[in-house]
Short mmCIF file of C-alpha atoms and ligand atoms in Angstrom, two decimals:
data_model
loop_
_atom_site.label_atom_id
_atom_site.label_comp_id
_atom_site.label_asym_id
_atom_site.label_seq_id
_atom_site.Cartn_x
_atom_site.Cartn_y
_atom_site.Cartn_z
CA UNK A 1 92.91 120.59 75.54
CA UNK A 2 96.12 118.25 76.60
CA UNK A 3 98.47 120.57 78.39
CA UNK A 4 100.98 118.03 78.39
CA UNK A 5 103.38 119.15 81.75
CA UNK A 6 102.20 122.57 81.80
CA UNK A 7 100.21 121.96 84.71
CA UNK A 8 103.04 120.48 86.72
CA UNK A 9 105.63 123.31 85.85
CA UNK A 10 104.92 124.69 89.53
CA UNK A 11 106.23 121.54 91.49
CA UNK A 12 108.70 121.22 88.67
CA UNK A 13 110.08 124.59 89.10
CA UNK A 14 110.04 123.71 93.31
CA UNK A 15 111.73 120.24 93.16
CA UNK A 16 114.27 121.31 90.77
CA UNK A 17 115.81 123.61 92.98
CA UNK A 18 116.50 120.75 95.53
CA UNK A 19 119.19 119.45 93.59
CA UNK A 20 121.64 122.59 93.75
CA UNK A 21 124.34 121.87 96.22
CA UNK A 22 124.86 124.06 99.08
CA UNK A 23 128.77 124.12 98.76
CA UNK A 24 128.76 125.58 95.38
CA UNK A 25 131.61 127.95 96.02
CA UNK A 26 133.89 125.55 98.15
CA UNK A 27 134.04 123.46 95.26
CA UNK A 28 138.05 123.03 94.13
CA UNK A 29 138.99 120.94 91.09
CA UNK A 30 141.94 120.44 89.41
CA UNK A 31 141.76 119.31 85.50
CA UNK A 32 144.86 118.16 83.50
CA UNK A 33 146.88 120.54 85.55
CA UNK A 34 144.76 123.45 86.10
CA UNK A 35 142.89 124.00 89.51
CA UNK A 36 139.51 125.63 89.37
CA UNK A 37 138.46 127.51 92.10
CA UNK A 38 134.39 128.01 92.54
CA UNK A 39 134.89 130.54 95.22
CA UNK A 40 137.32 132.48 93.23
CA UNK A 41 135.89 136.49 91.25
CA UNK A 42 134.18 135.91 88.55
CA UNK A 43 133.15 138.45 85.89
CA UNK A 44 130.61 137.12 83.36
CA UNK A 45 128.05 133.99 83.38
CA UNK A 46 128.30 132.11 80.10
CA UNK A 47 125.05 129.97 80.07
CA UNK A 48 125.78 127.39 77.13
CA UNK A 49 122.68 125.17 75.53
CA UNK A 50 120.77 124.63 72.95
CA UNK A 51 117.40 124.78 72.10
CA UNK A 52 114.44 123.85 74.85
CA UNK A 53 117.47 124.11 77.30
CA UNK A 54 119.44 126.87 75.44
CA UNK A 55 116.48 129.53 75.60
CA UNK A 56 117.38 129.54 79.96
CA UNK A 57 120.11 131.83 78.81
CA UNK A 58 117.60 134.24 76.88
CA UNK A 59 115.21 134.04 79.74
CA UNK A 60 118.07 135.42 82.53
CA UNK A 61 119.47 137.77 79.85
CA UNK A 62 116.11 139.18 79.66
CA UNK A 63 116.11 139.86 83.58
CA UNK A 64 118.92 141.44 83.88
CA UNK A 65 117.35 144.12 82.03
CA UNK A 66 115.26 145.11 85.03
CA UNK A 67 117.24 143.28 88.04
CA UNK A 68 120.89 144.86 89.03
CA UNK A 69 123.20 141.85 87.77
CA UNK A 70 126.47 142.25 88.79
CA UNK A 71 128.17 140.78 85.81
CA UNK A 72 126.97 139.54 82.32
CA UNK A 73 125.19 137.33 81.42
CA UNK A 74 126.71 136.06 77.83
CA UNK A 75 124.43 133.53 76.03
CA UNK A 76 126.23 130.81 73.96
CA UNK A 77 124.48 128.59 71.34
CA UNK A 78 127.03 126.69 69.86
CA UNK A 79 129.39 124.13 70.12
CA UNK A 80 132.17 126.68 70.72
CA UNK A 81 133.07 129.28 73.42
CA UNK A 82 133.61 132.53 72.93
CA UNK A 83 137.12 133.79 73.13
CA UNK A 84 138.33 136.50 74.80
CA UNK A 85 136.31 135.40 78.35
CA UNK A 86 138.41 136.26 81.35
CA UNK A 87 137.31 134.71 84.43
CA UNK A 88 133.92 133.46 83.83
CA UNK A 89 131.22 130.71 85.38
CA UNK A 90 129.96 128.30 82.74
CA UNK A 91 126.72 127.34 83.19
CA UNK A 92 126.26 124.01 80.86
CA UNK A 93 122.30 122.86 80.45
CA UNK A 94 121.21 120.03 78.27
CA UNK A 95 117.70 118.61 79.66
CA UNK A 96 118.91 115.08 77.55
CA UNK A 97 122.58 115.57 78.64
CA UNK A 98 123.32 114.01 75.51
CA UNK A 99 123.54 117.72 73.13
CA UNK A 100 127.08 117.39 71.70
CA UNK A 101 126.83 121.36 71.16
CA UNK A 102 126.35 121.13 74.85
CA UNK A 103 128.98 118.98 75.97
CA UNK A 104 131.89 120.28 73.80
CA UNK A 105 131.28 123.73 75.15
CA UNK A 106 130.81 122.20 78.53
CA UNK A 107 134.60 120.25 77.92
CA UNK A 108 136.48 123.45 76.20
CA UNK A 109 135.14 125.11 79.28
CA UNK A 110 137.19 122.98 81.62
CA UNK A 111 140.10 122.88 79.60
CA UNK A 112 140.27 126.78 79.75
CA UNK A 113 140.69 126.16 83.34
CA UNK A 114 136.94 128.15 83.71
CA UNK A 115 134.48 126.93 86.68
CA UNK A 116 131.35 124.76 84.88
CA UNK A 117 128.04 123.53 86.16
CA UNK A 118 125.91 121.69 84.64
CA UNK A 119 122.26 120.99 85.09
CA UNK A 120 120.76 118.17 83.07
CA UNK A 121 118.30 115.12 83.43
CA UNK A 122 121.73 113.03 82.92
CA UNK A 123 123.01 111.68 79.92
CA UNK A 124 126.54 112.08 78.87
CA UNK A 125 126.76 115.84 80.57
CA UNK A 126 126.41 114.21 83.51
CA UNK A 127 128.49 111.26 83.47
CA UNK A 128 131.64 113.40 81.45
CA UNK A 129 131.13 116.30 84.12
CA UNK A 130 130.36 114.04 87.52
CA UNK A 131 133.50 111.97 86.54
CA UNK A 132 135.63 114.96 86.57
CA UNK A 133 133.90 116.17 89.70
CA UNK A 134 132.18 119.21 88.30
CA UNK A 135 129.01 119.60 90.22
CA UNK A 136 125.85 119.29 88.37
CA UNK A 137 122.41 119.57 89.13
CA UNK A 138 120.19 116.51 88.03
CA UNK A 139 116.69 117.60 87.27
CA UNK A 140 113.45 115.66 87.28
CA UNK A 141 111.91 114.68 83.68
CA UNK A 142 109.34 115.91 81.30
CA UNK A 143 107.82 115.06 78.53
CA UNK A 144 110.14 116.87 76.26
CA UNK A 145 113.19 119.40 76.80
CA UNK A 146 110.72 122.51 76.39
CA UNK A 147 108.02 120.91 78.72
CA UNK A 148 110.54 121.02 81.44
CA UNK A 149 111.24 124.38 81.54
CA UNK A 150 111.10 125.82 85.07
CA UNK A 151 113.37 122.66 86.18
CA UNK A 152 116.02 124.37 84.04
CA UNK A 153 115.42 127.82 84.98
CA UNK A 154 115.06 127.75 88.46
CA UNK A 155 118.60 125.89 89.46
CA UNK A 156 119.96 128.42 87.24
CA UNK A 157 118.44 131.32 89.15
CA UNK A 158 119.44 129.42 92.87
CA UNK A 159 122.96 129.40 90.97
CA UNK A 160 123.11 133.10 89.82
CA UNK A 161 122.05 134.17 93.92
CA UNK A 162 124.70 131.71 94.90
CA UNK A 163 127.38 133.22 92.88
CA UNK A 164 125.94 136.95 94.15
CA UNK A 165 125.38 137.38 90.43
CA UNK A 166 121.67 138.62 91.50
CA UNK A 167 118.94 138.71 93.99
CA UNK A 168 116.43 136.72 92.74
CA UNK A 169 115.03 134.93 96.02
CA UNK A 170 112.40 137.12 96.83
CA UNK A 171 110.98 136.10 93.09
CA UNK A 172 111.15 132.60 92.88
CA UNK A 173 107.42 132.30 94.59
CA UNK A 174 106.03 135.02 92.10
CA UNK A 175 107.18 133.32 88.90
CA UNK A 176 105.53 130.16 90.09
CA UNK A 177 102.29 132.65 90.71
CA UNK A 178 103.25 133.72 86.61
CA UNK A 179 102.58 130.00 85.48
CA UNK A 180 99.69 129.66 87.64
CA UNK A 181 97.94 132.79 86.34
CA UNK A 182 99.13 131.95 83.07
CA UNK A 183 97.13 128.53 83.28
CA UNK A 184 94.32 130.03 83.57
CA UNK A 185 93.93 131.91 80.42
CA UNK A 186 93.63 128.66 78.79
CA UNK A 187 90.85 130.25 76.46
CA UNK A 188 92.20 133.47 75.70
CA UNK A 189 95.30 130.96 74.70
CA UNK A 190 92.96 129.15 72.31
CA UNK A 191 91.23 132.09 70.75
CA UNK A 192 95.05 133.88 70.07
CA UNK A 193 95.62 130.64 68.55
CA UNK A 194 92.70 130.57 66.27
CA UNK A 195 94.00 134.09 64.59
CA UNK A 196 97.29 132.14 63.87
CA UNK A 197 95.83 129.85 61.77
CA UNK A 198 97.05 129.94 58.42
CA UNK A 199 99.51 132.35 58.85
CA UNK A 200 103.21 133.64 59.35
CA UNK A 201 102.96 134.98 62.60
CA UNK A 202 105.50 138.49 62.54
CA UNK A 203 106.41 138.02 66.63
CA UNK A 204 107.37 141.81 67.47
CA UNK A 205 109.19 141.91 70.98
CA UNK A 206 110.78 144.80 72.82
CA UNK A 207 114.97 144.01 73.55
CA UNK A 208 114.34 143.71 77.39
CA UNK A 209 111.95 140.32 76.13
CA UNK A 210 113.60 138.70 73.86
CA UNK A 211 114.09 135.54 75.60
CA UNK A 212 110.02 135.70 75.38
CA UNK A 213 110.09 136.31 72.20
CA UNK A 214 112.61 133.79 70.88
CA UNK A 215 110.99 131.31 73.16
CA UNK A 216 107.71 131.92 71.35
CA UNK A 217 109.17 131.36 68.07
CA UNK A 218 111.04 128.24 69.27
CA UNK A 219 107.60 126.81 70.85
CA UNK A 220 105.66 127.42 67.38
CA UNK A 221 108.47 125.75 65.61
CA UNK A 222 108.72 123.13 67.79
CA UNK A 223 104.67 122.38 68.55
CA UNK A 224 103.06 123.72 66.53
CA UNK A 225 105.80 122.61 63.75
CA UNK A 226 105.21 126.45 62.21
CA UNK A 227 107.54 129.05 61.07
CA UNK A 228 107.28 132.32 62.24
CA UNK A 229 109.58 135.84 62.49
CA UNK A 230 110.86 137.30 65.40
CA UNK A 231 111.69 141.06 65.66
CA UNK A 232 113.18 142.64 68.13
CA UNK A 233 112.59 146.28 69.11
CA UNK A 234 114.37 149.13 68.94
CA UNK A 235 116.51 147.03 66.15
CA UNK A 236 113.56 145.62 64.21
CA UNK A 237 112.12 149.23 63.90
CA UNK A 238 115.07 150.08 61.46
CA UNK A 239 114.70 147.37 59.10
CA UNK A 240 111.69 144.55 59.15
CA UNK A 241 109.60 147.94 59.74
CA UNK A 242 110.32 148.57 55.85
CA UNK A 243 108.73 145.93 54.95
CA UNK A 244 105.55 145.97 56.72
CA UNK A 245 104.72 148.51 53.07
CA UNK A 246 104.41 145.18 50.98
CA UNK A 247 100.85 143.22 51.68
CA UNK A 248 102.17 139.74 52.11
CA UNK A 249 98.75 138.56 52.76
CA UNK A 250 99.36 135.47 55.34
CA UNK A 251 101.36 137.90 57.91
CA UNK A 252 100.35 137.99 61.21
CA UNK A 253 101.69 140.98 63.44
CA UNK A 254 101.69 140.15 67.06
CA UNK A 255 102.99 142.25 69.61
CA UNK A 256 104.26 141.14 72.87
CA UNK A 257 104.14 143.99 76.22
CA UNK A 258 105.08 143.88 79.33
CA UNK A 259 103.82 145.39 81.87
CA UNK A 260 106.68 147.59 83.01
CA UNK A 261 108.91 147.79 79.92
CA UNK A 262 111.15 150.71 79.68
CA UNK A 263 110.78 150.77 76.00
CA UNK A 264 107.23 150.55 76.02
CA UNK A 265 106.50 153.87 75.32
CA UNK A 266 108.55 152.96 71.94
CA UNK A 267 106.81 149.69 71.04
CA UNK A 268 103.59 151.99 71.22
CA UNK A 269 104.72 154.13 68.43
CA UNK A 270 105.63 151.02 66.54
CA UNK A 271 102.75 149.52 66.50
CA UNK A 272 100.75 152.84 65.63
CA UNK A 273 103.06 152.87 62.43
CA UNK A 274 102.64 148.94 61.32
CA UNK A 275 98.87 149.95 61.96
CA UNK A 276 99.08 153.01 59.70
CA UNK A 277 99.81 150.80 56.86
CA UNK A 278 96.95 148.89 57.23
CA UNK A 279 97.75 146.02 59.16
CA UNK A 280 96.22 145.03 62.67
CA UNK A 281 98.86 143.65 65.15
CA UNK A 282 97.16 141.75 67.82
CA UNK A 283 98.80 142.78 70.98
CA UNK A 284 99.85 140.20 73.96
CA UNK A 285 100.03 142.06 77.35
CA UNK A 286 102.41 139.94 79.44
CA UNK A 287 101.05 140.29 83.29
CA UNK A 288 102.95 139.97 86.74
CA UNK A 289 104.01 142.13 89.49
CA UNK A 290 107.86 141.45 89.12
CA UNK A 291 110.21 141.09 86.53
CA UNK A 292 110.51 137.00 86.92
CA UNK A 293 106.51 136.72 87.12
CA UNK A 294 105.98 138.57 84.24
CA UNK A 295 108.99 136.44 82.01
CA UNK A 296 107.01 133.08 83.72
CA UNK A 297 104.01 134.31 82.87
CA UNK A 298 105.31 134.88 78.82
CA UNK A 299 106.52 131.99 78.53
CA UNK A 300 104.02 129.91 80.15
CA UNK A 301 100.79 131.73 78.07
CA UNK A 302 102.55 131.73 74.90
CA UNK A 303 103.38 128.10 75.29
CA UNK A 304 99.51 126.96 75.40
CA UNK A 305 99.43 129.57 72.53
CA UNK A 306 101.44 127.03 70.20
CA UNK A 307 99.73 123.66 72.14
CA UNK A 308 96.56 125.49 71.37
CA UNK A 309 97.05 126.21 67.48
CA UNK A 310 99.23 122.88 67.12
CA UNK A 311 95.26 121.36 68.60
CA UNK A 312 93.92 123.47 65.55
CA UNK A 313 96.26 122.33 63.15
CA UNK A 314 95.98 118.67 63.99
CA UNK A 315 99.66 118.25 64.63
CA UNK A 316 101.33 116.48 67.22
CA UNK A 317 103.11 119.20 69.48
CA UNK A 318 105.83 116.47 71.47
CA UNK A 319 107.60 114.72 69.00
CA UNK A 320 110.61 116.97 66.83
CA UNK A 321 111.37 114.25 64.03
CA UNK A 322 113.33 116.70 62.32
CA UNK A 323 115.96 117.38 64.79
CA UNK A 324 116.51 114.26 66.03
CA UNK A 325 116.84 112.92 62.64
CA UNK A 326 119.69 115.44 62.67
CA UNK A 327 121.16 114.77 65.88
CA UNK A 328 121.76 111.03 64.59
CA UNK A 329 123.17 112.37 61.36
CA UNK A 330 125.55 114.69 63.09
CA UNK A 331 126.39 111.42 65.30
CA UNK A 332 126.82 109.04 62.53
CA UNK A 333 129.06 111.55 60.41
CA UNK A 334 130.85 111.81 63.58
CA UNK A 335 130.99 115.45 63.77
CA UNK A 336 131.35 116.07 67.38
CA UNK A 337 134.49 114.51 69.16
CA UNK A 338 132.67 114.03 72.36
O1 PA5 Q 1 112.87 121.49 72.97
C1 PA5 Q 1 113.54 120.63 72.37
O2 PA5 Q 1 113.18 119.46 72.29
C2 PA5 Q 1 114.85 121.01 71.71
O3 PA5 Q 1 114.89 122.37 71.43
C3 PA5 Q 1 116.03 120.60 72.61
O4 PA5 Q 1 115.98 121.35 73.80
C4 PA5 Q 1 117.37 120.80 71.90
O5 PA5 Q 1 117.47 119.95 70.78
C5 PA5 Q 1 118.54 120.52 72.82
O6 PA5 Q 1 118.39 119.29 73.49
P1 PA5 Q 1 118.64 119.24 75.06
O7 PA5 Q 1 117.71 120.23 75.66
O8 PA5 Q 1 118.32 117.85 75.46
O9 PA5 Q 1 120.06 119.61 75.25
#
């Protein structure tokens, strides 16, 4: 089966990290008036993106359910920034560059006076945020915006231990070990795959792995070009629970555990209850020996998962007609100033 660049995601993940620079926090701009100062307090991380590059923001919010963050991590999907942020780091990712979401938040961002990075293949991030001096990190390529993954992730984590936000050194080498181990499940990939066909999976996901979860759904969408539902526990058990009464025959419950989940006592009952209705959730166990690993890993498996069925379905898993057609609309009609 064509893996596309899932077999290169280790030496992506590796070179990617090259690019940060060292001087991250001696970095001192000043922007129509306003000086930013890198090595100044911060007290939140906005990660801004959309998308392929977007879900990076999931993926660290996820972590900081099991590593001691020292500030929050607020995940922004738009082409707006939150208010109310006091003295935040923006981090801005667009694998294209060219995401006008991307680049407004990026821009309102520096006009707010806020410190940005960006990390991007290039495109217009690059050239609007290198000509103002903002430091970004320029990735290598993939075949797609999802297929390049870990060269998103990773400069974000080098970032995050740069900024004392986290600790995550010690893990970089053991999420590369969670793609590795994920690649070679290749057939248990294929055979989850299979039970997919011809239905609407129900993607139940505890709150600590949502970024899995969402990433899942965004991967079917995107590959697979198939809808799907995500629920996320302890949330989803006190309302798409309800309807698990009605037999809406193509549903397909799957469950995704980790290994050391705090709520996975909870998901447990959960499951015993969709069960007790009559239907039969098919149950992922994410594996890995730390927090990142065991994310990697997710990702990585469920990825094949939707290369696998998208195999199975006979659909071509790179191309995403659907949103570019949009992105040229939203061009055209001129709806971004950017
Ligand atoms: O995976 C994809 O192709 C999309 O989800 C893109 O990531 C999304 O459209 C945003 O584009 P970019 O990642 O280039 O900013």
């Amino acid at each position: 089966m064509n893996l596309i660049d899932y077999p290169k995601w280790p030496s992506l993940a590796r070179e990617s990290i090259l690019n940060v620079p060292m001087d991250l926090r001696s970095v001192r701009l000043s922007i129509d008036g306003k000086v930013i100062d890198y090595g100044a307090e911060i007290d939140s991380v906005v990660i801004t993106g959309m998308g392929g590059s977007g879900v990076v923001g999931d993926l660290l919010s996820d972590l900081c359910w099991f590593w001691d963050c020292r500030v929050p991590i607020i995940v922004s999907k738009n082409m707006r920034l939150p208010r109310r942020l006091s003295r935040p780091l923006v981090i801005a990712i667009s694998y294209s560059g060219n995401t006008a979401e991307t680049i407004m938040s990026a821009n309102e961002a520096l006009s707010r006076g806020y410190p940005v990075i960006g990390i991007t293949t290039g495109g217009k991030l690059s050239a609007v945020l290198s000509g103002k001096g903002v430091p970004v990190v320029l990735i290598p390529k993939a075949s797609a915006p999802r297929y390049g993954l870990p060269a998103l992730l990773y400069p974000a984590l080098i970032i995050l231990e740069r900024f004392g936000i986290a600790s995550v050194t010690n893990e970089l080498e053991s999420g590369i070990t969670g793609i590795e181990n994920a690649l070679k499940h290749v057939d248990d990939a294929v055979n989850l795959a299979r039970q997919l066909v011809d239905s609407i999976p129900v993607v139940w996901v505890t709150e600590s792995r949502r970024g899995v979860g969402i990433r899942f759904k965004n991967d079917l969408n995107e590959n697979a070009k198939y809808y799907s539902v995500i629920s996320v526990v302890p949330e989803g058990a006190h309302n798409d629970i309800a309807a698990v009464i009605t037999k809406q025959g193509c549903l397909k419950h799957v469950a995704i555990m980790g290994p050391s989940d705090y709520e996975g006592l909870y998901e447990e009952v959960l499951i015993d209850v969709i069960s007790s209705f009559g239907a039969r959730p098919i149950i992922v166990k994410l594996e890995g020996k730390t927090p990142l690993e065991t994310e990697i890993y997710g990702v990585t498996y469920l990825g094949i998962v939707t290369l696998a069925l998208a195999e199975l379905l006979g659909v071509e898993p790179v191309s995403t007609e659907p949103i570019d057609r949009l992105k040229n609309l939203l061009n055209e009609r001129r709806v971004f100033q950017v």
